[in-house]
Coordinates of N, CA and C in Angstrom, one line a residue:
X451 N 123.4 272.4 -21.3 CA 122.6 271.8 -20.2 C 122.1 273.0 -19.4
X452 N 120.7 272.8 -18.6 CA 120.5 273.9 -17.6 C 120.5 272.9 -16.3
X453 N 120.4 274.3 -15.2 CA 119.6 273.3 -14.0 C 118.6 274.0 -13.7
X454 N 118.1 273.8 -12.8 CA 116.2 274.5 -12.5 C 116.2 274.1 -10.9
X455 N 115.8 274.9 -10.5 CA 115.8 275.1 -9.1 C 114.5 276.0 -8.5
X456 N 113.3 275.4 -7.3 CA 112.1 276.5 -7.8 C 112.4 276.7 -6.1
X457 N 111.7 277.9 -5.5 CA 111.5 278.3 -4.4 C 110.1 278.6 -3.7
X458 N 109.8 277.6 -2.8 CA 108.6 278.0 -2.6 C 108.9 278.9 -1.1
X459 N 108.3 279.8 -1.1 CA 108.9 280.9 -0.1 C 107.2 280.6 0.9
X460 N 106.7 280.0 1.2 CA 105.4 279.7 2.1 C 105.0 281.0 3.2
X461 N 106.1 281.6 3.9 CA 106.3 282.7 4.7 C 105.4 284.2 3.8
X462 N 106.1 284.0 2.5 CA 105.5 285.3 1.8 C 104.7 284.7 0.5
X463 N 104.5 283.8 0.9 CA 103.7 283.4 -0.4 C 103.7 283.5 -1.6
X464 N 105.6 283.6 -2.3 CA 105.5 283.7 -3.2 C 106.3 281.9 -3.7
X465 N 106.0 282.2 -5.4 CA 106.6 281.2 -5.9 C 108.3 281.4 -6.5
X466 N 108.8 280.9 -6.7 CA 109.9 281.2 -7.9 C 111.0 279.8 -8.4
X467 N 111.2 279.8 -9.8 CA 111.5 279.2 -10.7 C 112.7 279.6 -11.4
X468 N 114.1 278.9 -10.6 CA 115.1 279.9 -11.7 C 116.0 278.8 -12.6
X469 N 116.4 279.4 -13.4 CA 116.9 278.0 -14.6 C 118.4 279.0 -14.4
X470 N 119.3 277.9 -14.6 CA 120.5 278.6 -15.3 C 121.6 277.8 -16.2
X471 N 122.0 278.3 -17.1 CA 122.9 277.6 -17.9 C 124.3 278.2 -18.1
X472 N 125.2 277.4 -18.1 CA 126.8 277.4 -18.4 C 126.6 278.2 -19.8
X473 N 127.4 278.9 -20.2 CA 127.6 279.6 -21.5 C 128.6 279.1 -21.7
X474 N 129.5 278.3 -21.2 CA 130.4 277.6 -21.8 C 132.0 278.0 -20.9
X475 N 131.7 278.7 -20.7 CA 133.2 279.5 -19.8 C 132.8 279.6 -18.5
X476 N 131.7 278.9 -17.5 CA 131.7 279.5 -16.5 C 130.4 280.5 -16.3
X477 N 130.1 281.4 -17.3 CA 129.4 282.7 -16.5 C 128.2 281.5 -16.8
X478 N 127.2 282.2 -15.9 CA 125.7 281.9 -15.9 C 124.8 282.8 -16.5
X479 N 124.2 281.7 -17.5 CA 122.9 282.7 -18.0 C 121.4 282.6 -17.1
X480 N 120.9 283.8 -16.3 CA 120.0 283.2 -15.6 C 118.7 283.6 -15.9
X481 N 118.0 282.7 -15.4 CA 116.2 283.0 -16.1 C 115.8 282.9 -14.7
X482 N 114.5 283.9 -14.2 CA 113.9 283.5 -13.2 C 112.6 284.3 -13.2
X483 N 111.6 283.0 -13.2 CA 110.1 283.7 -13.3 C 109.4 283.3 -11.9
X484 N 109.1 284.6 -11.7 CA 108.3 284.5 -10.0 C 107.1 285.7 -10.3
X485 N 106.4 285.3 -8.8 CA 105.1 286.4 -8.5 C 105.6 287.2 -7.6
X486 N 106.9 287.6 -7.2 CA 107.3 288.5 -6.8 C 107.8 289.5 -7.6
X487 N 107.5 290.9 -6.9 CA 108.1 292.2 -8.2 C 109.3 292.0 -7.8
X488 N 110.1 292.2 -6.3 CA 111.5 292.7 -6.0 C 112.3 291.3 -6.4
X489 N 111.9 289.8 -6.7 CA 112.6 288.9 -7.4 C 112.4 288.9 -9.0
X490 N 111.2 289.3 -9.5 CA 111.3 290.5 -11.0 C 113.0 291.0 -11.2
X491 N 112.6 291.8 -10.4 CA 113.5 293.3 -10.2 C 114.9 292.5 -10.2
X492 N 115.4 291.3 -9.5 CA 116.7 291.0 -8.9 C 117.1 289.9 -10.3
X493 N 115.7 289.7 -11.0 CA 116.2 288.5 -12.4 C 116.9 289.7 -13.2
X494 N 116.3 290.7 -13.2 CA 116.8 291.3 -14.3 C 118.2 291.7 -14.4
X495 N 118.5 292.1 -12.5 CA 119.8 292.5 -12.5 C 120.9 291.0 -12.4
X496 N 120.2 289.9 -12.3 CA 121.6 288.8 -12.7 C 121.0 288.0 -13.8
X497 N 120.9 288.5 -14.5 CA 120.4 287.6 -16.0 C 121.8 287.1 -16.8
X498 N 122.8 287.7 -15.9 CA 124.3 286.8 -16.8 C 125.1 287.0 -15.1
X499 N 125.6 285.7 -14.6 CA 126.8 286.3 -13.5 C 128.0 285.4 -13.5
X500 N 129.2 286.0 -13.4 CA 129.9 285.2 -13.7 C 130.7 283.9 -12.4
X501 N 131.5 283.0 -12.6 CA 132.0 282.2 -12.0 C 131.9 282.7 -10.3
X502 N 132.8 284.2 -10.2 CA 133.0 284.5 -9.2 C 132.4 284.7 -8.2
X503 N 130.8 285.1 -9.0 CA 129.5 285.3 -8.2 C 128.7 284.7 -7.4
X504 N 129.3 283.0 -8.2 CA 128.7 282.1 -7.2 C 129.4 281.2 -6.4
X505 N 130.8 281.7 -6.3 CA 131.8 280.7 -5.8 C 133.1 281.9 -5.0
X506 N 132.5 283.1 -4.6 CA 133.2 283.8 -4.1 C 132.1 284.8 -3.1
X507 N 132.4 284.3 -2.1 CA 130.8 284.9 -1.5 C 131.6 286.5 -1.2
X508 N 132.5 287.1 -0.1 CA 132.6 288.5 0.1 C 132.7 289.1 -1.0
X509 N 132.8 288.5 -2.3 CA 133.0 289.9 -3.7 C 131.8 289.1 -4.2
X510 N 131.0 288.4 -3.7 CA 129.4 288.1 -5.3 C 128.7 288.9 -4.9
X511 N 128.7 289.5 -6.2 CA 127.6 290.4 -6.9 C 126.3 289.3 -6.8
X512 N 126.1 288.6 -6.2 CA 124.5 287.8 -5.9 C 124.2 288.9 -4.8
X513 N 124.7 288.9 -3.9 CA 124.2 289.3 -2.9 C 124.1 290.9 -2.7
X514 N 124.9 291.8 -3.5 CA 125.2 292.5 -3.8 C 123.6 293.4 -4.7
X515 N 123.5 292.8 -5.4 CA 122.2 292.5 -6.2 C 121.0 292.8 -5.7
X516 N 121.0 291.7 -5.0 CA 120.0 290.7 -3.7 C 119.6 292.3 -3.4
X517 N 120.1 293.0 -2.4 CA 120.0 294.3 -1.9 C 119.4 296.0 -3.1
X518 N 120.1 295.4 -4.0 CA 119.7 296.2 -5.1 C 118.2 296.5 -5.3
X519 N 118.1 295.3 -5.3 CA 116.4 295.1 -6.1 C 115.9 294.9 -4.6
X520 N 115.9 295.0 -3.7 CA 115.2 295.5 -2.6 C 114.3 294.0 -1.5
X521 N 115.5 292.7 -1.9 CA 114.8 291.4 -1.1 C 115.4 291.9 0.1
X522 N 114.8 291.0 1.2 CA 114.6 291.0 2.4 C 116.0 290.1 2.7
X523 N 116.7 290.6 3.8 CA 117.8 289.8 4.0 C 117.6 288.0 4.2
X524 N 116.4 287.6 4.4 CA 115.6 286.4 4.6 C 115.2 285.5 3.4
X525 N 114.9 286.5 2.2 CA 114.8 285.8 0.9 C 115.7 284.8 0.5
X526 N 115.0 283.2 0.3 CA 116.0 282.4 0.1 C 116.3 282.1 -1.6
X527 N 115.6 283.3 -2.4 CA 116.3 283.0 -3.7 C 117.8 283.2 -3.7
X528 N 118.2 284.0 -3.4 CA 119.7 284.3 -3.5 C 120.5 282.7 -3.5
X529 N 120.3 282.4 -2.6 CA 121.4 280.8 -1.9 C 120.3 279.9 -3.1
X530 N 119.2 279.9 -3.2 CA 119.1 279.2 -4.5 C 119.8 279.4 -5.8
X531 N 119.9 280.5 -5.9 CA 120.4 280.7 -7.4 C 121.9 280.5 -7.7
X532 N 122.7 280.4 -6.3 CA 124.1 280.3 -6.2 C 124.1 278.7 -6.4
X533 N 122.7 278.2 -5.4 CA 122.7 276.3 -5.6 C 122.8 276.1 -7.2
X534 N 121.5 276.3 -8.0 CA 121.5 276.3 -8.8 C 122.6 276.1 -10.0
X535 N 123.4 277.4 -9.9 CA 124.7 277.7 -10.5 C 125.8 276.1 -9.6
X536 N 125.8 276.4 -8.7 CA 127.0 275.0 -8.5 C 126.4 273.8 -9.3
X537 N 125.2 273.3 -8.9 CA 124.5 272.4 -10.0 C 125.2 272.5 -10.8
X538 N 124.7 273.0 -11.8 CA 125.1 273.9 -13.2 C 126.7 273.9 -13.7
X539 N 127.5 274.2 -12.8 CA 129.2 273.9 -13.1 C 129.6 272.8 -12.4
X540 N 129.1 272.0 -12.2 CA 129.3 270.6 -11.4 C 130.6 270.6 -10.3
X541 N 129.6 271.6 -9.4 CA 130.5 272.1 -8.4 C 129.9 271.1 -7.0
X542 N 128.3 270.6 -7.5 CA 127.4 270.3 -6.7 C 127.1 268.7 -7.8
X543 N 126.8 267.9 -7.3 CA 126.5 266.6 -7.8 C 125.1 267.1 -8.1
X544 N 124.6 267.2 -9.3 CA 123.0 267.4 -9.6 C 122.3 265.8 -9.2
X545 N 122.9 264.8 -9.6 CA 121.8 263.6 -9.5 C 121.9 263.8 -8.0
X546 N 122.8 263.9 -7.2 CA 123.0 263.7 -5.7 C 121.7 264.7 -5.0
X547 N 121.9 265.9 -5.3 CA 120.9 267.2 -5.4 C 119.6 266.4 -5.5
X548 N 119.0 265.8 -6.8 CA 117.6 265.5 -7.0 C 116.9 264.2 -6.3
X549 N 118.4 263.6 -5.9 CA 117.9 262.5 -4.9 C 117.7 262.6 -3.7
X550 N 118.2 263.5 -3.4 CA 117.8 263.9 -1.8 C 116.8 264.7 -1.6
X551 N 116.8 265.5 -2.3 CA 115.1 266.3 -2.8 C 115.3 268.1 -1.8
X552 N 114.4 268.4 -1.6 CA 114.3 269.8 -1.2 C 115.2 270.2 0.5
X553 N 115.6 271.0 0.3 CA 116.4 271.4 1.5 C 115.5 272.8 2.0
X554 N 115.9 272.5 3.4 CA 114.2 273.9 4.2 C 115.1 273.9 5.2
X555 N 114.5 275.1 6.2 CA 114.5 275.5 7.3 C 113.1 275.1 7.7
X556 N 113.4 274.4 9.0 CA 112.3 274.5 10.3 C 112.2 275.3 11.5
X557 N 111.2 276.1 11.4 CA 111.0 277.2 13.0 C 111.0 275.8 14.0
X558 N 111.5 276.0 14.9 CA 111.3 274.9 15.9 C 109.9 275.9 17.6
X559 N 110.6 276.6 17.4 CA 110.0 278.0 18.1 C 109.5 279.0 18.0

C-alpha cells in the first residue's frame, strides 16, 4: 500500500507530492516530486527512513535532513512526510485523514 500526501506551500509557491510506502518492517520508502530544488535536495536524502524517523522526533533524522538540504525552518514538507508515514503504518487513521481533508495554518495578523 502507499499513502500520498501533496503540499501546497502558497507562501513560496511551490508544489510538492510525496508518496510513501511500508517495505514491510516499518522503514519508509519515500518518493517526493516538487518544483522546489532544496525539497529535490531533501527527497533524495530520505528516499528510505526508518520507523524511528517518524515516530521519534529528538533522534529523527527527518528533521535532521530537513536542515541538510537547506529548507527553511517554516517548510511544511517535513511534518508532511512524518504525516504521511503515520498514515502509512497505521499510526494515523488514513480514511479519518481523507475525511476531514487538508490541515493549514491561518495568519490571523
Amino acid at each position: 500500500m502507499t499513502s500520498k500526501v501533496e503540499v501546497d506551500a502558497r507562501i513560496c509557491s511551490h508544489q510538492t507530492v510525496i508518496e510513501v510506502t511500508d517495505k514491510g518492517d516499518g522503514t519508509m520508502a519515500v518518493r517526493i516530486d516538487t518544483d522546489c530544488s532544496s525539497v529535490q535536495a531533501y527527497g533524495e536524502l530520505v528516499a528510505e527512513i526508518a520507523p524511528s524517523d517518524y515516530s521519534d522526533w529528538p533522534n529523527s533524522r527527518v528533521w535532521e535532513m530537513a536542515a541538510r538540504a537547506g529548507l527553511t525552518t517554516t517548510c511544511l514538507v517535513p511534518v508532511a512526510l512524518i504525516n504521511a508515514c503515520w498514515i502509512e503504518s497505521g499510526m494515523m487513521s488514513k480514511r479519518l485523514a481523507i475525511k476531514e481533508g487538508p490541515i493549514c495554518i491561518h495568519f490571523l495578523e
